[in-house]
Amino acid sequence: QVQLVESGGGLVQAGGSLRLSCAASGLAFGSYALGWYRQAPGKDRDLVATISSSSSGTSTYYADSVKGRFTISRDNAKNTVYLQMNSLKPEDTSVYYCAAGFSTANPGRYWGQGTQVTVSS
């Protein structure tokens, strides 16, 4: 059974940093594309960043709103994907979800439970 467990969320002031982690189990981790999504109250879930499977060269994608501030990475030895978030803004406040799938463009086959990130102004 596939499990994705996020951690690292919390409350931070604008301009600060957080690093989210997502530990995966029950899947051939290196073969999956991974992604981070976020959903604010009353809004749709949006794609934030993706990283391709290791066999595809680990290319990355970022939404324009986070480009230059967020970095996605993966550690296949630890079955973990990270999202380093710098220069946080109040509009980054959301529940952040990690996902794993076969599509690099939208790897939303398996989902974590989400972790809350709140950025105060």
PDB file of N, CA and C in Angstrom, residues 19-107:
ATOM      1  N   ARG A  19      11.223  24.098   4.907  1.00  0.00           N
ATOM      2  CA  ARG A  19      11.490  22.968   4.038  1.00  0.00           C
ATOM      3  C   ARG A  19      10.468  21.871   4.340  1.00  0.00           C
ATOM      4  N   LEU A  20       9.699  21.526   3.341  1.00  0.00           N
ATOM      5  CA  LEU A  20       8.739  20.432   3.454  1.00  0.00           C
ATOM      6  C   LEU A  20       9.407  19.134   3.029  1.00  0.00           C
ATOM      7  N   SER A  21       9.040  18.062   3.706  1.00  0.00           N
ATOM      8  CA  SER A  21       9.517  16.732   3.362  1.00  0.00           C
ATOM      9  C   SER A  21       8.317  15.826   3.125  1.00  0.00           C
ATOM     10  N   CYS A  22       8.500  14.838   2.273  1.00  0.00           N
ATOM     11  CA  CYS A  22       7.454  13.851   2.014  1.00  0.00           C
ATOM     12  C   CYS A  22       8.125  12.498   1.901  1.00  0.00           C
ATOM     13  N   ALA A  23       7.873  11.646   2.884  1.00  0.00           N
ATOM     14  CA  ALA A  23       8.450  10.311   2.905  1.00  0.00           C
ATOM     15  C   ALA A  23       7.472   9.332   2.271  1.00  0.00           C
ATOM     16  N   ALA A  24       7.968   8.545   1.330  1.00  0.00           N
ATOM     17  CA  ALA A  24       7.125   7.618   0.587  1.00  0.00           C
ATOM     18  C   ALA A  24       7.454   6.179   0.945  1.00  0.00           C
ATOM     19  N   SER A  25       6.458   5.338   0.891  1.00  0.00           N
ATOM     20  CA  SER A  25       6.658   3.905   1.085  1.00  0.00           C
ATOM     21  C   SER A  25       5.654   3.155   0.224  1.00  0.00           C
ATOM     22  N   GLY A  26       5.988   1.882  -0.068  1.00  0.00           N
ATOM     23  CA  GLY A  26       5.059   1.041  -0.819  1.00  0.00           C
ATOM     24  C   GLY A  26       5.107   1.221  -2.321  1.00  0.00           C
ATOM     25  N   LEU A  27       6.136   1.897  -2.823  1.00  0.00           N
ATOM     26  CA  LEU A  27       6.263   2.078  -4.268  1.00  0.00           C
ATOM     27  C   LEU A  27       7.734   2.106  -4.665  1.00  0.00           C
ATOM     28  N   ALA A  28       8.000   1.832  -5.939  1.00  0.00           N
ATOM     29  CA  ALA A  28       9.362   1.901  -6.472  1.00  0.00           C
ATOM     30  C   ALA A  28       9.703   3.372  -6.672  1.00  0.00           C
ATOM     31  N   PHE A  29      10.185   3.986  -5.629  1.00  0.00           N
ATOM     32  CA  PHE A  29      10.279   5.446  -5.540  1.00  0.00           C
ATOM     33  C   PHE A  29      10.985   6.069  -6.737  1.00  0.00           C
ATOM     34  N   GLY A  30      12.111   5.511  -7.123  1.00  0.00           N
ATOM     35  CA  GLY A  30      12.897   6.106  -8.202  1.00  0.00           C
ATOM     36  C   GLY A  30      12.185   6.116  -9.546  1.00  0.00           C
ATOM     37  N   SER A  31      11.172   5.276  -9.700  1.00  0.00           N
ATOM     38  CA  SER A  31      10.457   5.169 -10.967  1.00  0.00           C
ATOM     39  C   SER A  31       9.316   6.164 -11.099  1.00  0.00           C
ATOM     40  N   TYR A  32       9.043   6.898 -10.039  1.00  0.00           N
ATOM     41  CA  TYR A  32       7.897   7.798 -10.020  1.00  0.00           C
ATOM     42  C   TYR A  32       8.321   9.259 -10.155  1.00  0.00           C
ATOM     43  N   ALA A  33       7.530   9.998 -10.915  1.00  0.00           N
ATOM     44  CA  ALA A  33       7.598  11.446 -10.867  1.00  0.00           C
ATOM     45  C   ALA A  33       6.926  11.907  -9.572  1.00  0.00           C
ATOM     46  N   LEU A  34       7.385  13.023  -9.059  1.00  0.00           N
ATOM     47  CA  LEU A  34       6.888  13.529  -7.775  1.00  0.00           C
ATOM     48  C   LEU A  34       6.500  14.992  -7.917  1.00  0.00           C
ATOM     49  N   GLY A  35       5.576  15.398  -7.100  1.00  0.00           N
ATOM     50  CA  GLY A  35       5.152  16.790  -7.185  1.00  0.00           C
ATOM     51  C   GLY A  35       4.645  17.321  -5.867  1.00  0.00           C
ATOM     52  N   TRP A  36       4.612  18.630  -5.798  1.00  0.00           N
ATOM     53  CA  TRP A  36       3.997  19.344  -4.677  1.00  0.00           C
ATOM     54  C   TRP A  36       2.868  20.205  -5.240  1.00  0.00           C
ATOM     55  N   TYR A  37       1.740  20.149  -4.569  1.00  0.00           N
ATOM     56  CA  TYR A  37       0.570  20.941  -4.893  1.00  0.00           C
ATOM     57  C   TYR A  37       0.192  21.740  -3.653  1.00  0.00           C
ATOM     58  N   ARG A  38      -0.640  22.742  -3.846  1.00  0.00           N
ATOM     59  CA  ARG A  38      -1.151  23.466  -2.683  1.00  0.00           C
ATOM     60  C   ARG A  38      -2.582  23.886  -2.929  1.00  0.00           C
ATOM     61  N   GLN A  39      -3.316  24.030  -1.823  1.00  0.00           N
ATOM     62  CA  GLN A  39      -4.716  24.411  -1.901  1.00  0.00           C
ATOM     63  C   GLN A  39      -5.035  25.347  -0.755  1.00  0.00           C
ATOM     64  N   ALA A  40      -5.435  26.557  -1.112  1.00  0.00           N
ATOM     65  CA  ALA A  40      -5.880  27.538  -0.130  1.00  0.00           C
ATOM     66  C   ALA A  40      -7.387  27.392   0.068  1.00  0.00           C
ATOM     67  N   PRO A  41      -7.917  27.844   1.194  1.00  0.00           N
ATOM     68  CA  PRO A  41      -9.360  27.715   1.456  1.00  0.00           C
ATOM     69  C   PRO A  41     -10.193  28.333   0.349  1.00  0.00           C
ATOM     70  N   GLY A  42     -11.161  27.575  -0.150  1.00  0.00           N
ATOM     71  CA  GLY A  42     -12.050  28.069  -1.170  1.00  0.00           C
ATOM     72  C   GLY A  42     -11.469  28.123  -2.563  1.00  0.00           C
ATOM     73  N   LYS A  43     -10.256  27.591  -2.734  1.00  0.00           N
ATOM     74  CA  LYS A  43      -9.612  27.632  -4.042  1.00  0.00           C
ATOM     75  C   LYS A  43      -9.303  26.229  -4.535  1.00  0.00           C
ATOM     76  N   ASP A  44      -8.996  26.141  -5.829  1.00  0.00           N
ATOM     77  CA  ASP A  44      -8.616  24.855  -6.406  1.00  0.00           C
ATOM     78  C   ASP A  44      -7.218  24.454  -5.948  1.00  0.00           C
ATOM     79  N   ARG A  45      -6.948  23.157  -6.066  1.00  0.00           N
ATOM     80  CA  ARG A  45      -5.611  22.672  -5.784  1.00  0.00           C
ATOM     81  C   ARG A  45      -4.724  22.988  -6.979  1.00  0.00           C
ATOM     82  N   ASP A  46      -3.617  23.648  -6.743  1.00  0.00           N
ATOM     83  CA  ASP A  46      -2.720  24.079  -7.811  1.00  0.00           C
ATOM     84  C   ASP A  46      -1.395  23.342  -7.751  1.00  0.00           C
ATOM     85  N   LEU A  47      -0.842  23.093  -8.914  1.00  0.00           N
ATOM     86  CA  LEU A  47       0.468  22.477  -9.010  1.00  0.00           C
ATOM     87  C   LEU A  47       1.535  23.515  -8.678  1.00  0.00           C
ATOM     88  N   VAL A  48       2.470  23.157  -7.823  1.00  0.00           N
ATOM     89  CA  VAL A  48       3.538  24.067  -7.410  1.00  0.00           C
ATOM     90  C   VAL A  48       4.852  23.705  -8.092  1.00  0.00           C
ATOM     91  N   ALA A  49       5.229  22.422  -8.020  1.00  0.00           N
ATOM     92  CA  ALA A  49       6.511  21.988  -8.578  1.00  0.00           C
ATOM     93  C   ALA A  49       6.469  20.493  -8.824  1.00  0.00           C
ATOM     94  N   THR A  50       7.220  20.056  -9.813  1.00  0.00           N
ATOM     95  CA  THR A  50       7.364  18.629 -10.068  1.00  0.00           C
ATOM     96  C   THR A  50       8.821  18.295 -10.346  1.00  0.00           C
ATOM     97  N   ILE A  51       9.129  17.024 -10.155  1.00  0.00           N
ATOM     98  CA  ILE A  51      10.445  16.503 -10.500  1.00  0.00           C
ATOM     99  C   ILE A  51      10.225  15.149 -11.145  1.00  0.00           C
ATOM    100  N   SER A  52      10.896  14.914 -12.249  1.00  0.00           N
ATOM    101  CA  SER A  52      10.678  13.681 -12.993  1.00  0.00           C
ATOM    102  C   SER A  52      11.317  12.501 -12.280  1.00  0.00           C
ATOM    103  N   SER A  53      10.991  11.312 -12.769  1.00  0.00           N
ATOM    104  CA  SER A  53      11.593  10.113 -12.215  1.00  0.00           C
ATOM    105  C   SER A  53      13.088  10.105 -12.486  1.00  0.00           C
ATOM    106  N   SER A  54      13.808   9.294 -11.734  1.00  0.00           N
ATOM    107  CA  SER A  54      15.266   9.253 -11.890  1.00  0.00           C
ATOM    108  C   SER A  54      15.657   8.763 -13.271  1.00  0.00           C
ATOM    109  N   SER A  55      14.847   7.889 -13.849  1.00  0.00           N
ATOM    110  CA  SER A  55      15.158   7.364 -15.176  1.00  0.00           C
ATOM    111  C   SER A  55      14.961   8.412 -16.257  1.00  0.00           C
ATOM    112  N   SER A  56      14.289   9.503 -15.934  1.00  0.00           N
ATOM    113  CA  SER A  56      14.044  10.578 -16.904  1.00  0.00           C
ATOM    114  C   SER A  56      14.977  11.755 -16.713  1.00  0.00           C
ATOM    115  N   GLY A  57      15.958  11.598 -15.846  1.00  0.00           N
ATOM    116  CA  GLY A  57      16.954  12.660 -15.706  1.00  0.00           C
ATOM    117  C   GLY A  57      16.637  13.708 -14.671  1.00  0.00           C
ATOM    118  N   THR A  58      15.604  13.520 -13.890  1.00  0.00           N
ATOM    119  CA  THR A  58      15.214  14.421 -12.793  1.00  0.00           C
ATOM    120  C   THR A  58      15.097  15.871 -13.226  1.00  0.00           C
ATOM    121  N   SER A  59      14.368  16.128 -14.281  1.00  0.00           N
ATOM    122  CA  SER A  59      14.069  17.500 -14.673  1.00  0.00           C
ATOM    123  C   SER A  59      13.000  18.053 -13.740  1.00  0.00           C
ATOM    124  N   THR A  60      12.956  19.366 -13.622  1.00  0.00           N
ATOM    125  CA  THR A  60      12.029  20.005 -12.701  1.00  0.00           C
ATOM    126  C   THR A  60      11.141  21.011 -13.424  1.00  0.00           C
ATOM    127  N   TYR A  61      10.003  21.283 -12.796  1.00  0.00           N
ATOM    128  CA  TYR A  61       9.052  22.288 -13.286  1.00  0.00           C
ATOM    129  C   TYR A  61       8.581  23.099 -12.082  1.00  0.00           C
ATOM    130  N   TYR A  62       8.379  24.396 -12.291  1.00  0.00           N
ATOM    131  CA  TYR A  62       7.866  25.263 -11.233  1.00  0.00           C
ATOM    132  C   TYR A  62       6.760  26.151 -11.772  1.00  0.00           C
ATOM    133  N   ALA A  63       5.749  26.344 -10.973  1.00  0.00           N
ATOM    134  CA  ALA A  63       4.743  27.344 -11.305  1.00  0.00           C
ATOM    135  C   ALA A  63       5.400  28.720 -11.288  1.00  0.00           C
ATOM    136  N   ASP A  64       4.899  29.609 -12.128  1.00  0.00           N
ATOM    137  CA  ASP A  64       5.492  30.946 -12.209  1.00  0.00           C
ATOM    138  C   ASP A  64       5.504  31.657 -10.859  1.00  0.00           C
ATOM    139  N   SER A  65       4.496  31.404 -10.058  1.00  0.00           N
ATOM    140  CA  SER A  65       4.362  32.105  -8.782  1.00  0.00           C
ATOM    141  C   SER A  65       5.449  31.746  -7.778  1.00  0.00           C
ATOM    142  N   VAL A  66       6.141  30.624  -7.990  1.00  0.00           N
ATOM    143  CA  VAL A  66       7.163  30.192  -7.025  1.00  0.00           C
ATOM    144  C   VAL A  66       8.546  30.095  -7.643  1.00  0.00           C
ATOM    145  N   LYS A  67       8.639  30.316  -8.941  1.00  0.00           N
ATOM    146  CA  LYS A  67       9.912  30.172  -9.638  1.00  0.00           C
ATOM    147  C   LYS A  67      10.945  31.120  -9.042  1.00  0.00           C
ATOM    148  N   GLY A  68      12.123  30.587  -8.751  1.00  0.00           N
ATOM    149  CA  GLY A  68      13.184  31.391  -8.157  1.00  0.00           C
ATOM    150  C   GLY A  68      13.146  31.431  -6.639  1.00  0.00           C
ATOM    151  N   ARG A  69      12.045  30.968  -6.043  1.00  0.00           N
ATOM    152  CA  ARG A  69      11.920  30.968  -4.571  1.00  0.00           C
ATOM    153  C   ARG A  69      11.859  29.563  -3.999  1.00  0.00           C
ATOM    154  N   PHE A  70      11.243  28.639  -4.723  1.00  0.00           N
ATOM    155  CA  PHE A  70      11.072  27.267  -4.251  1.00  0.00           C
ATOM    156  C   PHE A  70      11.982  26.336  -5.044  1.00  0.00           C
ATOM    157  N   THR A  71      12.434  25.266  -4.378  1.00  0.00           N
ATOM    158  CA  THR A  71      13.249  24.249  -5.034  1.00  0.00           C
ATOM    159  C   THR A  71      12.755  22.872  -4.635  1.00  0.00           C
ATOM    160  N   ILE A  72      12.443  22.054  -5.631  1.00  0.00           N
ATOM    161  CA  ILE A  72      12.054  20.671  -5.385  1.00  0.00           C
ATOM    162  C   ILE A  72      13.274  19.783  -5.602  1.00  0.00           C
ATOM    163  N   SER A  73      13.410  18.764  -4.747  1.00  0.00           N
ATOM    164  CA  SER A  73      14.508  17.818  -4.889  1.00  0.00           C
ATOM    165  C   SER A  73      14.050  16.469  -4.368  1.00  0.00           C
ATOM    166  N   ARG A  74      14.797  15.453  -4.714  1.00  0.00           N
ATOM    167  CA  ARG A  74      14.452  14.104  -4.265  1.00  0.00           C
ATOM    168  C   ARG A  74      15.707  13.394  -3.812  1.00  0.00           C
ATOM    169  N   ASP A  75      15.543  12.521  -2.815  1.00  0.00           N
ATOM    170  CA  ASP A  75      16.605  11.660  -2.320  1.00  0.00           C
ATOM    171  C   ASP A  75      16.098  10.239  -2.436  1.00  0.00           C
ATOM    172  N   ASN A  76      16.521   9.548  -3.482  1.00  0.00           N
ATOM    173  CA  ASN A  76      16.004   8.203  -3.725  1.00  0.00           C
ATOM    174  C   ASN A  76      16.457   7.209  -2.654  1.00  0.00           C
ATOM    175  N   ALA A  77      17.596   7.462  -2.041  1.00  0.00           N
ATOM    176  CA  ALA A  77      18.076   6.573  -0.980  1.00  0.00           C
ATOM    177  C   ALA A  77      17.172   6.641   0.247  1.00  0.00           C
ATOM    178  N   LYS A  78      16.520   7.797   0.444  1.00  0.00           N
ATOM    179  CA  LYS A  78      15.636   7.973   1.595  1.00  0.00           C
ATOM    180  C   LYS A  78      14.164   7.933   1.215  1.00  0.00           C
ATOM    181  N   ASN A  79      13.861   7.689  -0.064  1.00  0.00           N
ATOM    182  CA  ASN A  79      12.469   7.686  -0.539  1.00  0.00           C
ATOM    183  C   ASN A  79      11.743   8.961  -0.109  1.00  0.00           C
ATOM    184  N   THR A  80      12.409  10.081  -0.279  1.00  0.00           N
ATOM    185  CA  THR A  80      11.867  11.342   0.206  1.00  0.00           C
ATOM    186  C   THR A  80      11.988  12.425  -0.866  1.00  0.00           C
ATOM    187  N   VAL A  81      10.961  13.233  -0.959  1.00  0.00           N
ATOM    188  CA  VAL A  81      10.978  14.415  -1.815  1.00  0.00           C
ATOM    189  C   VAL A  81      10.853  15.647  -0.919  1.00  0.00           C
ATOM    190  N   TYR A  82      11.554  16.702  -1.307  1.00  0.00           N
ATOM    191  CA  TYR A  82      11.601  17.923  -0.515  1.00  0.00           C
ATOM    192  C   TYR A  82      11.077  19.115  -1.319  1.00  0.00           C
ATOM    193  N   LEU A  83      10.608  20.101  -0.590  1.00  0.00           N
ATOM    194  CA  LEU A  83      10.305  21.389  -1.194  1.00  0.00           C
ATOM    195  C   LEU A  83      10.914  22.463  -0.294  1.00  0.00           C
ATOM    196  N   GLN A  84      11.991  23.055  -0.758  1.00  0.00           N
ATOM    197  CA  GLN A  84      12.611  24.160  -0.042  1.00  0.00           C
ATOM    198  C   GLN A  84      11.920  25.443  -0.470  1.00  0.00           C
ATOM    199  N   MET A  85      11.382  26.163   0.490  1.00  0.00           N
ATOM    200  CA  MET A  85      10.607  27.370   0.206  1.00  0.00           C
ATOM    201  C   MET A  85      11.299  28.557   0.861  1.00  0.00           C
ATOM    202  N   ASN A  86      11.770  29.467   0.053  1.00  0.00           N
ATOM    203  CA  ASN A  86      12.445  30.673   0.537  1.00  0.00           C
ATOM    204  C   ASN A  86      11.636  31.910   0.164  1.00  0.00           C
ATOM    205  N   SER A  87      11.952  33.010   0.811  1.00  0.00           N
ATOM    206  CA  SER A  87      11.284  34.290   0.527  1.00  0.00           C
ATOM    207  C   SER A  87       9.774  34.127   0.524  1.00  0.00           C
ATOM    208  N   LEU A  88       9.269  33.478   1.550  1.00  0.00           N
ATOM    209  CA  LEU A  88       7.836  33.181   1.600  1.00  0.00           C
ATOM    210  C   LEU A  88       6.999  34.443   1.694  1.00  0.00           C
ATOM    211  N   LYS A  89       5.819  34.372   1.067  1.00  0.00           N
ATOM    212  CA  LYS A  89       4.880  35.484   1.032  1.00  0.00           C
ATOM    213  C   LYS A  89       3.562  35.041   1.658  1.00  0.00           C
ATOM    214  N   PRO A  90       2.766  35.980   2.155  1.00  0.00           N
ATOM    215  CA  PRO A  90       1.459  35.600   2.723  1.00  0.00           C
ATOM    216  C   PRO A  90       0.602  34.806   1.730  1.00  0.00           C
ATOM    217  N   GLU A  91       0.720  35.084   0.449  1.00  0.00           N
ATOM    218  CA  GLU A  91      -0.080  34.362  -0.545  1.00  0.00           C
ATOM    219  C   GLU A  91       0.392  32.924  -0.756  1.00  0.00           C
ATOM    220  N   ASP A  92       1.493  32.531  -0.142  1.00  0.00           N
ATOM    221  CA  ASP A  92       1.914  31.136  -0.171  1.00  0.00           C
ATOM    222  C   ASP A  92       1.181  30.295   0.879  1.00  0.00           C
ATOM    223  N   THR A  93       0.402  30.933   1.727  1.00  0.00           N
ATOM    224  CA  THR A  93      -0.347  30.223   2.758  1.00  0.00           C
ATOM    225  C   THR A  93      -1.319  29.245   2.118  1.00  0.00           C
ATOM    226  N   SER A  94      -1.182  27.969   2.450  1.00  0.00           N
ATOM    227  CA  SER A  94      -2.006  26.906   1.867  1.00  0.00           C
ATOM    228  C   SER A  94      -1.734  25.605   2.617  1.00  0.00           C
ATOM    229  N   VAL A  95      -2.536  24.629   2.311  1.00  0.00           N
ATOM    230  CA  VAL A  95      -2.179  23.253   2.641  1.00  0.00           C
ATOM    231  C   VAL A  95      -1.378  22.708   1.462  1.00  0.00           C
ATOM    232  N   TYR A  96      -0.207  22.155   1.771  1.00  0.00           N
ATOM    233  CA  TYR A  96       0.676  21.628   0.734  1.00  0.00           C
ATOM    234  C   TYR A  96       0.607  20.104   0.731  1.00  0.00           C
ATOM    235  N   TYR A  97       0.437  19.551  -0.462  1.00  0.00           N
ATOM    236  CA  TYR A  97       0.308  18.114  -0.641  1.00  0.00           C
ATOM    237  C   TYR A  97       1.431  17.596  -1.530  1.00  0.00           C
ATOM    238  N   CYS A  98       1.999  16.468  -1.184  1.00  0.00           N
ATOM    239  CA  CYS A  98       2.916  15.820  -2.121  1.00  0.00           C
ATOM    240  C   CYS A  98       2.156  14.735  -2.875  1.00  0.00           C
ATOM    241  N   ALA A  99       2.653  14.415  -4.049  1.00  0.00           N
ATOM    242  CA  ALA A  99       2.005  13.440  -4.910  1.00  0.00           C
ATOM    243  C   ALA A  99       3.060  12.657  -5.674  1.00  0.00           C
ATOM    244  N   ALA A 100       2.697  11.453  -6.058  1.00  0.00           N
ATOM    245  CA  ALA A 100       3.565  10.593  -6.863  1.00  0.00           C
ATOM    246  C   ALA A 100       2.749   9.989  -7.988  1.00  0.00           C
ATOM    247  N   GLY A 101       3.361   9.899  -9.154  1.00  0.00           N
ATOM    248  CA  GLY A 101       2.663   9.321 -10.292  1.00  0.00           C
ATOM    249  C   GLY A 101       3.617   9.077 -11.431  1.00  0.00           C
ATOM    250  N   PHE A 102       3.078   8.701 -12.581  1.00  0.00           N
ATOM    251  CA  PHE A 102       3.913   8.408 -13.740  1.00  0.00           C
ATOM    252  C   PHE A 102       4.019   9.579 -14.714  1.00  0.00           C
ATOM    253  N   SER A 103       3.172  10.584 -14.524  1.00  0.00           N
ATOM    254  CA  SER A 103       3.206  11.745 -15.391  1.00  0.00           C
ATOM    255  C   SER A 103       3.989  12.872 -14.729  1.00  0.00           C
ATOM    256  N   THR A 104       5.071  13.316 -15.355  1.00  0.00           N
ATOM    257  CA  THR A 104       5.827  14.429 -14.809  1.00  0.00           C
ATOM    258  C   THR A 104       5.004  15.709 -14.827  1.00  0.00           C
ATOM    259  N   ALA A 105       4.143  15.855 -15.812  1.00  0.00           N
ATOM    260  CA  ALA A 105       3.339  17.077 -15.908  1.00  0.00           C
ATOM    261  C   ALA A 105       2.283  17.160 -14.810  1.00  0.00           C
ATOM    262  N   ASN A 106       1.819  16.021 -14.357  1.00  0.00           N
ATOM    263  CA  ASN A 106       0.764  16.003 -13.331  1.00  0.00           C
ATOM    264  C   ASN A 106       0.827  14.695 -12.567  1.00  0.00           C
ATOM    265  N   PRO A 107       1.755  14.583 -11.623  1.00  0.00           N
ATOM    266  CA  PRO A 107       1.984  13.296 -10.949  1.00  0.00           C
ATOM    267  C   PRO A 107       1.023  13.032  -9.809  1.00  0.00           C
TER     268      PRO A 107
END
